[in-house]
Amino acid sequence: MPTPRPSRGRPISDQTYASAVPAPADEGKPADLCAPSDAPLGHLTKPPSTNLLLPRSPLIGREHEVAAVQDRLLQEQVSLLTLTGPGGVGKTRLALQVASNLLDHFIDGVSFVSLASIREPNLVLTAIAQILGVRESAGRALQESLQDYLRDKQLLLVLDNFEQVVTAAPLVGALLIACRRLKVLVTSRATLHLYGEQEFPVPPLALPDGKRLAILEKTPESNVTQSAAIELFCQRASAVKPDFVLIPDNAADVARICISLDGLPLAIELAAARLKLFSPLALLARLQQRLTLLTGGPHDLPARQRTLRDEIAWSYDLLTADEQTLFRRLAVFVGGFTLEAAQAVGNVNKDLAVDVLDGVATLVNQNLLKQMEPSGGEPRFSMLETIHEYGLEQLAASDEAEAIRRYHAIFFLALAETTEPELLGPYRERVLVRLEAELDNLRSALVWSESDLNRTEIGLRLAGALTWFAHFSNRFSEARGWLVTSLQRTTEPTAARAKALWGAGLMAIIQGDFLSARTALETSKTLWCNIGDQRGLAIALRELCLVQNAQRQFVATQQYGGESVALLRAVDSQWHLALALDNLGIAVANQGDQMRARLLFQEELALFRVVDDAWGLSGAMISLGFIASQQGDYSTACPLLEESLTIRRTLADKWMITNSLNLLGEVRQQQGELEHASNLYHECLVLANEIGDKACVAHILHHLGTLAQSQTQHERAVRLFAVAAALREVVGGFTFHTLVDPVEQERSIAAMRTLIGEEIFATTWVQGQALTLEQAIAYALTPPSTPEAVTAADPTKSVESPLLTFPAGLTAREVEVLRLVVQGLPYAEIADKLVISRRTVNAHVTSIFSKLGVTTRAAATRFAIDYHLV
């Protein structure tokens, strides 16, 4: 088969096209009497005829699709190829380009037939005949006349917008059977379902990587060619706003616009046209109402392509009434859905005549739904965001929106409650995958539950049921927010409230907020007692044991822990009992009874082996390592702690990883391996801050202070001790699995007061306590060899060490910024490196230039070199 050659016609592109016009009959003869050609495909004896009218601008981002479609069409066995895809994806534009490129391969030409204005299937043949110049003869069917005309023609027939006349497909099939050299290229939102038909789904344009938007901000000119969507946006934007240029300040916003519009060419073109009124940032903010915003397409486009809403409505109107109902009901899902969910929500009352499975298949075929990558083996379906917004509009306009949203919330509540027990054992990873896939739906159900007091019980139950999911998926702050918000909406003493209080308490423990945790858990305990639920009571007591241990209330710790273990033995809950044994064991060990603690941890280890839970096994290992560490048996402790850390890294449980890092760091510090300990503490500090565990942050800051103390960095040590002490007062407790007690911490502080004197100590202590959490962490992670500077509460100012000054009155932070400016970094990258906003960077640079009396980067660089700041 010959290789496709470039078109002899004008270059074409956009996602638009001009209306087709009939081609003249050959050599002035009547069209139905044209002689057939016997020349083989690709060898011309005369210029082929065509009625293609081609746009002038180049086609963007479709090189792969053009080549693939051409290759398919030139295969001898392919007679019918259908380009499918949602409205606005550019099917017609792609077909025009392919037809133009292949013009020289069809001796009898290429004919384009627009069916957009046709609603009656029996008019399809009439439209084809009109374009080909075939006249209807008296007493003879038009089908026969067309077949006679095309029987030996080597011709490409392009049938555009076939979806609304799809029942005419058999007529096309009959033409292909009778005309062996005819090839048909169809554009349609649904396939024709003919024997031998090949489908080519037209994808949206390639989008920028959402995870690399920061890179795009820095060097947009080098990345634009990697994203066809951005390239199209820029092309169309320049057409309406000639001075538009992609620059660092707007590149990420343009990328987000294209991502939000799913890479649909029509949507991108309509959005770009709005740059006459809005900047990219302002346009992005308005895309939540994209169907209202994206209007006003060129007047030479078909009417349905002038607004995004009309383009989608075109497909919607082709559905039956029941299919339309199913479509708008399925729009309630966010982030996709399974067939099980579609059944539960789409036809829960059995009021649709269409089977949900068949209906979903139809919507996929019509490109109103797309099939996603399977999650956990289950097929999933979703809508492009533009189509989803249209579906939500239709749902809101119906009288069933509230009922559908309730069905949606009830389904996901049932999913959360039925899968919760499976999170506590060997099936955890499988369940996490399932719940992760439904995260947007779960969030949507929680949002819905907040909007009416009558929905509060659903919200409480759902938030409570997701507590362990939040724990294992590291979503502590988000889960705590949902739990607290749900609890604030009602005070009814229900089991749902008791469980949500437990969940809020557990999340507060993880984030080191022991005062809030104690309040929530004690209220939960009281409710479970009143309800008479022994299992719920035992679990609340188990977590209270941890809180009391953190607050060094050892009598209450043993009481709560002992009661929890006894109750859980009675209700025969092995997983929960194993965890209760661990909590009680920590309390017992902290009171000096290592022998009893070891027995508790060994029983815990055995139970977690029975239930086959690696997560639990890692907890038992670290607890046994904790006992060995307390006894100075580091040769036993270290292998246990290392193995526990390895398991926890594999499971990606961030809170438990910090627990292991802290204890292992303490052991290494005890062994004199200070650099190793420092590395472990640094990793722990970053991770603890990420999950919001302020108790752990305070603990690690103090540890880093002791390392500074041992290295005679006295002022650094005092500042770290000071900020750690301030933070401990806020959290109201101490972290778990630690070899350091409060008395030892106070002893370290007192030693520094004696060593450097009361006056210097007091001044330095105040500096440390003035640090914000963010500033304290940045200071702690700064290598001690770096000139010390303490940033005060105002991030635009600094409080320096008495011995440290910079020229021109620059602060330490301004020197940091200046050094990065000298390196040539853009403001966005400086902001990323210093973990501040671009606005703050701009403020720093303005201040620096003012102090130096310069106006250019080059002059600032000269100053930095002259004063040895770089």
PDB file of C-alpha atoms in Angstrom, residues 64-85 91-92 94-96 98-99 102 106 155-162 172-173 176 182-202:
ATOM      1  CA  HIS A  64      -0.213  10.784  15.466  1.00  0.00           C
ATOM      2  CA  GLU A  65      -3.966  10.571  14.852  1.00  0.00           C
ATOM      3  CA  VAL A  66      -3.666  11.760  11.243  1.00  0.00           C
ATOM      4  CA  ALA A  67      -1.007   9.186  10.475  1.00  0.00           C
ATOM      5  CA  ALA A  68      -2.946   6.396  12.200  1.00  0.00           C
ATOM      6  CA  VAL A  69      -6.221   7.157  10.398  1.00  0.00           C
ATOM      7  CA  GLN A  70      -4.484   7.434   7.026  1.00  0.00           C
ATOM      8  CA  ASP A  71      -2.723   4.144   7.575  1.00  0.00           C
ATOM      9  CA  ARG A  72      -6.002   2.430   8.436  1.00  0.00           C
ATOM     10  CA  LEU A  73      -7.858   3.857   5.449  1.00  0.00           C
ATOM     11  CA  LEU A  74      -5.169   2.775   3.009  1.00  0.00           C
ATOM     12  CA  GLN A  75      -5.382  -0.834   4.145  1.00  0.00           C
ATOM     13  CA  GLU A  76      -7.177  -2.809   1.475  1.00  0.00           C
ATOM     14  CA  GLN A  77      -9.476  -4.656   3.888  1.00  0.00           C
ATOM     15  CA  VAL A  78     -10.748  -1.425   5.515  1.00  0.00           C
ATOM     16  CA  SER A  79     -13.787  -0.022   3.760  1.00  0.00           C
ATOM     17  CA  LEU A  80     -15.538   1.764   6.660  1.00  0.00           C
ATOM     18  CA  LEU A  81     -13.716   3.726   9.364  1.00  0.00           C
ATOM     19  CA  THR A  82     -15.667   5.691  11.968  1.00  0.00           C
ATOM     20  CA  LEU A  83     -14.085   8.498  13.951  1.00  0.00           C
ATOM     21  CA  THR A  84     -15.874   8.633  17.301  1.00  0.00           C
ATOM     22  CA  GLY A  85     -15.618  10.946  20.277  1.00  0.00           C
ATOM     23  CA  LYS A  91     -13.612  14.627  14.712  1.00  0.00           C
ATOM     24  CA  THR A  92     -14.637  16.678  11.704  1.00  0.00           C
ATOM     25  CA  LEU A  94      -9.365  15.394  11.754  1.00  0.00           C
ATOM     26  CA  ALA A  95     -11.468  13.851   8.981  1.00  0.00           C
ATOM     27  CA  LEU A  96     -10.912  16.906   6.771  1.00  0.00           C
ATOM     28  CA  VAL A  98      -6.998  13.049   6.503  1.00  0.00           C
ATOM     29  CA  ALA A  99      -9.223  13.441   3.447  1.00  0.00           C
ATOM     30  CA  LEU A 102      -5.260  11.282   0.844  1.00  0.00           C
ATOM     31  CA  PHE A 106      -8.271   8.222  -4.806  1.00  0.00           C
ATOM     32  CA  LEU A 155     -13.503   7.230  -4.136  1.00  0.00           C
ATOM     33  CA  LEU A 156     -13.354   8.325  -0.496  1.00  0.00           C
ATOM     34  CA  LEU A 157     -16.714   9.384   0.879  1.00  0.00           C
ATOM     35  CA  VAL A 158     -16.602  11.417   4.118  1.00  0.00           C
ATOM     36  CA  LEU A 159     -19.905  11.358   6.026  1.00  0.00           C
ATOM     37  CA  ASP A 160     -19.825  13.971   8.775  1.00  0.00           C
ATOM     38  CA  ASN A 161     -22.054  14.012  11.909  1.00  0.00           C
ATOM     39  CA  PHE A 162     -23.779  10.673  11.428  1.00  0.00           C
ATOM     40  CA  VAL A 172     -24.264   2.880   3.920  1.00  0.00           C
ATOM     41  CA  GLY A 173     -23.545  -0.800   4.459  1.00  0.00           C
ATOM     42  CA  LEU A 176     -20.134  -0.650   0.571  1.00  0.00           C
ATOM     43  CA  LEU A 182     -15.493   2.688  -2.257  1.00  0.00           C
ATOM     44  CA  LYS A 183     -14.140   3.733   1.132  1.00  0.00           C
ATOM     45  CA  VAL A 184     -16.211   5.611   3.705  1.00  0.00           C
ATOM     46  CA  LEU A 185     -14.837   7.766   6.516  1.00  0.00           C
ATOM     47  CA  VAL A 186     -17.520   8.649   9.078  1.00  0.00           C
ATOM     48  CA  THR A 187     -17.518  11.095  11.970  1.00  0.00           C
ATOM     49  CA  SER A 188     -20.039  10.260  14.651  1.00  0.00           C
ATOM     50  CA  ARG A 189     -20.533  10.300  18.400  1.00  0.00           C
ATOM     51  CA  ALA A 190     -21.579   6.667  18.134  1.00  0.00           C
ATOM     52  CA  THR A 191     -20.515   3.826  15.862  1.00  0.00           C
ATOM     53  CA  LEU A 192     -22.723   2.629  12.986  1.00  0.00           C
ATOM     54  CA  HIS A 193     -22.639  -1.004  14.186  1.00  0.00           C
ATOM     55  CA  LEU A 194     -22.023  -2.359  10.706  1.00  0.00           C
ATOM     56  CA  TYR A 195     -20.137  -5.536   9.860  1.00  0.00           C
ATOM     57  CA  GLY A 196     -16.527  -4.731   9.015  1.00  0.00           C
ATOM     58  CA  GLU A 197     -16.700  -1.255  10.557  1.00  0.00           C
ATOM     59  CA  GLN A 198     -13.516  -0.123  12.285  1.00  0.00           C
ATOM     60  CA  GLU A 199     -13.672   2.486  15.018  1.00  0.00           C
ATOM     61  CA  PHE A 200     -11.060   5.149  15.736  1.00  0.00           C
ATOM     62  CA  PRO A 201     -11.796   6.982  19.021  1.00  0.00           C
ATOM     63  CA  VAL A 202     -10.509  10.534  18.690  1.00  0.00           C
TER      64      VAL A 202
END
